[in-house]
């Protein structure tokens, strides 16, 4: 189980980003009566996804090096920069960009920035999944 834990964490991280960002949220806007209702629910889903990202990244950081080992696990050597970048992107979107979107400040700018950061986080998670699955 210990050897598969990084793969499971990376898969949960990437899968949750994919399911929420590319399936659940678009369906909210397609099926709820108003964009305001969809936007409020989307904000809650993205917040929950941020907590999943934090948990998965923290777990990946913890298991990246075994006790008393001189160097990180093989997968971690290639993926650690993407774990940290993805974690920072998740935090930045949730606590920097999302409040501006909810407050409807310069909506086009902040929605575009948040979407770009979400896509970058998705790519980071994919890269980490790829690295953990190869090991």
Coordinates of N, CA and C in Angstrom, one line a residue, residues 37-107:
X37 N -27.1 31.6 -9.2 CA -27.2 30.3 -8.4 C -26.0 29.4 -8.7
X38 N -25.8 29.2 -10.0 CA -24.7 28.3 -10.5 C -23.3 28.8 -10.0
X39 N -23.1 30.2 -10.0 CA -21.9 30.7 -9.6 C -21.6 30.5 -8.1
X40 N -22.7 30.6 -7.3 CA -22.6 30.4 -5.8 C -22.2 28.9 -5.5
X41 N -22.9 28.0 -6.2 CA -22.6 26.6 -6.0 C -21.2 26.3 -6.6
X42 N -20.8 26.8 -7.7 CA -19.5 26.6 -8.2 C -18.4 27.0 -7.3
X43 N -18.6 28.2 -6.6 CA -17.7 28.6 -5.6 C -17.5 27.6 -4.5
X44 N -18.6 27.0 -4.1 CA -18.5 26.0 -3.0 C -17.8 24.8 -3.4
X45 N -18.1 24.4 -4.7 CA -17.4 23.2 -5.2 C -15.9 23.4 -5.4
X46 N -15.5 24.6 -5.9 CA -14.1 24.9 -6.0 C -13.4 25.0 -4.7
X47 N -14.1 25.5 -3.6 CA -13.5 25.5 -2.3 C -13.3 24.1 -1.8
X48 N -14.3 23.2 -2.0 CA -14.1 21.9 -1.5 C -12.9 21.2 -2.3
X49 N -12.8 21.5 -3.6 CA -11.7 21.0 -4.4 C -10.4 21.5 -3.9
X50 N -10.3 22.8 -3.4 CA -9.1 23.3 -2.9 C -8.6 22.5 -1.7
X51 N -9.6 22.1 -0.8 CA -9.2 21.3 0.3 C -8.7 19.9 -0.1
X52 N -9.3 19.4 -1.1 CA -8.8 18.1 -1.7 C -7.3 18.3 -2.2
X53 N -7.1 19.4 -2.9 CA -5.8 19.6 -3.4 C -4.7 19.8 -2.3
X54 N -5.1 20.5 -1.3 CA -4.2 20.7 -0.1 C -3.9 19.4 0.5
X55 N -4.9 18.6 0.8 CA -4.7 17.3 1.4 C -3.8 16.4 0.5
X56 N -4.1 16.3 -0.8 CA -3.3 15.4 -1.6 C -1.9 15.9 -1.7
X57 N -1.7 17.2 -1.9 CA -0.3 17.7 -2.0 C 0.5 17.5 -0.7
X58 N -0.2 17.8 0.4 CA 0.5 17.5 1.7 C 0.9 16.1 1.9
X59 N 0.0 15.2 1.5 CA 0.3 13.7 1.6 C 1.5 13.4 0.6
X60 N 1.5 14.0 -0.6 CA 2.6 13.7 -1.5 C 3.9 14.3 -0.9
X61 N 3.9 15.4 -0.3 CA 5.1 16.0 0.3 C 5.6 15.1 1.5
X62 N 4.7 14.5 2.3 CA 5.1 13.7 3.4 C 5.7 12.4 2.9
X63 N 5.1 11.8 1.9 CA 5.6 10.5 1.4 C 6.7 10.6 0.4
X64 N 7.1 11.8 0.1 CA 8.2 11.9 -0.9 C 9.5 11.4 -0.5
X65 N 9.7 11.3 0.8 CA 11.0 10.8 1.3 C 10.8 9.9 2.5
X66 N 11.4 8.7 2.4 CA 11.3 7.7 3.5 C 12.1 8.1 4.6
X67 N 11.7 7.6 5.8 CA 12.5 7.9 7.0 C 14.0 7.5 6.8
X68 N 14.9 8.3 7.2 CA 16.3 8.0 7.2 C 16.9 7.8 5.8
X69 N 16.1 8.2 4.8 CA 16.6 8.1 3.4 C 17.5 9.3 3.1
X70 N 18.5 9.1 2.3 CA 19.4 10.2 1.9 C 18.8 11.1 0.9
X71 N 18.0 10.5 0.0 CA 17.4 11.4 -1.1 C 15.9 11.0 -1.2
X72 N 15.1 11.9 -1.9 CA 13.7 11.6 -2.1 C 13.5 10.4 -2.9
X73 N 12.2 9.9 -2.9 CA 11.8 8.8 -3.7 C 12.0 9.2 -5.2
X74 N 12.2 8.2 -6.0 CA 12.4 8.4 -7.5 C 11.4 9.3 -8.1
X75 N 10.1 9.0 -7.9 CA 9.0 9.8 -8.5 C 9.1 11.3 -8.0
X76 N 9.5 11.5 -6.7 CA 9.5 12.8 -6.2 C 10.5 13.7 -6.8
X77 N 11.6 13.1 -7.2 CA 12.7 13.9 -7.8 C 12.2 14.7 -9.0
X78 N 11.4 14.0 -9.8 CA 10.8 14.6 -11.0 C 9.6 15.4 -10.8
X79 N 8.8 15.1 -9.7 CA 7.5 15.7 -9.5 C 7.4 16.8 -8.4
X80 N 8.4 16.9 -7.6 CA 8.2 17.8 -6.4 C 7.9 19.3 -6.8
X81 N 8.6 19.8 -7.8 CA 8.3 21.2 -8.2 C 6.9 21.3 -8.7
X82 N 6.3 20.3 -9.3 CA 4.9 20.4 -9.7 C 3.9 20.2 -8.6
X83 N 4.3 19.5 -7.5 CA 3.4 19.4 -6.3 C 3.3 20.7 -5.7
X84 N 4.5 21.4 -5.5 CA 4.5 22.7 -4.8 C 3.8 23.7 -5.7
X85 N 4.1 23.7 -6.9 CA 3.5 24.7 -7.8 C 1.9 24.5 -7.8
X86 N 1.5 23.3 -7.9 CA 0.0 23.0 -7.9 C -0.6 23.5 -6.6
X87 N 0.1 23.2 -5.5 CA -0.4 23.6 -4.2 C -0.5 25.1 -4.1
X88 N 0.5 25.8 -4.5 CA 0.5 27.3 -4.5 C -0.6 27.8 -5.4
X89 N -0.8 27.2 -6.6 CA -1.9 27.7 -7.5 C -3.2 27.5 -6.8
X90 N -3.4 26.4 -6.2 CA -4.7 26.1 -5.5 C -5.0 27.2 -4.5
X91 N -4.0 27.5 -3.7 CA -4.2 28.5 -2.6 C -4.4 29.9 -3.2
X92 N -3.6 30.2 -4.2 CA -3.8 31.5 -4.9 C -5.2 31.7 -5.5
X93 N -5.7 30.7 -6.2 CA -7.0 30.8 -6.7 C -8.0 30.9 -5.7
X94 N -8.0 30.1 -4.6 CA -9.0 30.1 -3.6 C -9.0 31.4 -2.7
X95 N -7.8 31.9 -2.4 CA -7.7 33.0 -1.4 C -7.4 34.3 -2.1
X96 N -6.9 34.3 -3.3 CA -6.6 35.5 -4.0 C -7.6 35.9 -5.1
X97 N -7.9 34.9 -5.9 CA -8.8 35.2 -7.1 C -10.3 35.0 -6.8
X98 N -10.6 33.9 -6.2 CA -12.0 33.6 -5.9 C -12.8 34.7 -5.2
X99 N -12.2 35.3 -4.2 CA -12.9 36.4 -3.5 C -13.2 37.6 -4.4
X100 N -12.4 37.9 -5.4 CA -12.6 38.9 -6.4 C -13.7 38.5 -7.4
X101 N -13.8 37.3 -7.7 CA -14.9 36.8 -8.6 C -16.2 36.9 -7.9
X102 N -16.2 36.4 -6.6 CA -17.5 36.5 -5.9 C -17.9 37.9 -5.7
X103 N -17.0 38.8 -5.4 CA -17.3 40.3 -5.3 C -17.6 40.9 -6.6
X104 N -17.5 40.2 -7.7 CA -17.7 40.7 -9.0 C -16.8 41.9 -9.4
X105 N -15.6 41.8 -9.0 CA -14.6 42.9 -9.3 C -14.0 42.5 -10.6
X106 N -14.0 43.4 -11.6 CA -13.4 43.2 -12.9 C -13.5 41.7 -13.3
X107 N -14.7 41.2 -13.4 CA -15.1 39.8 -13.6 C -14.3 39.1 -14.7

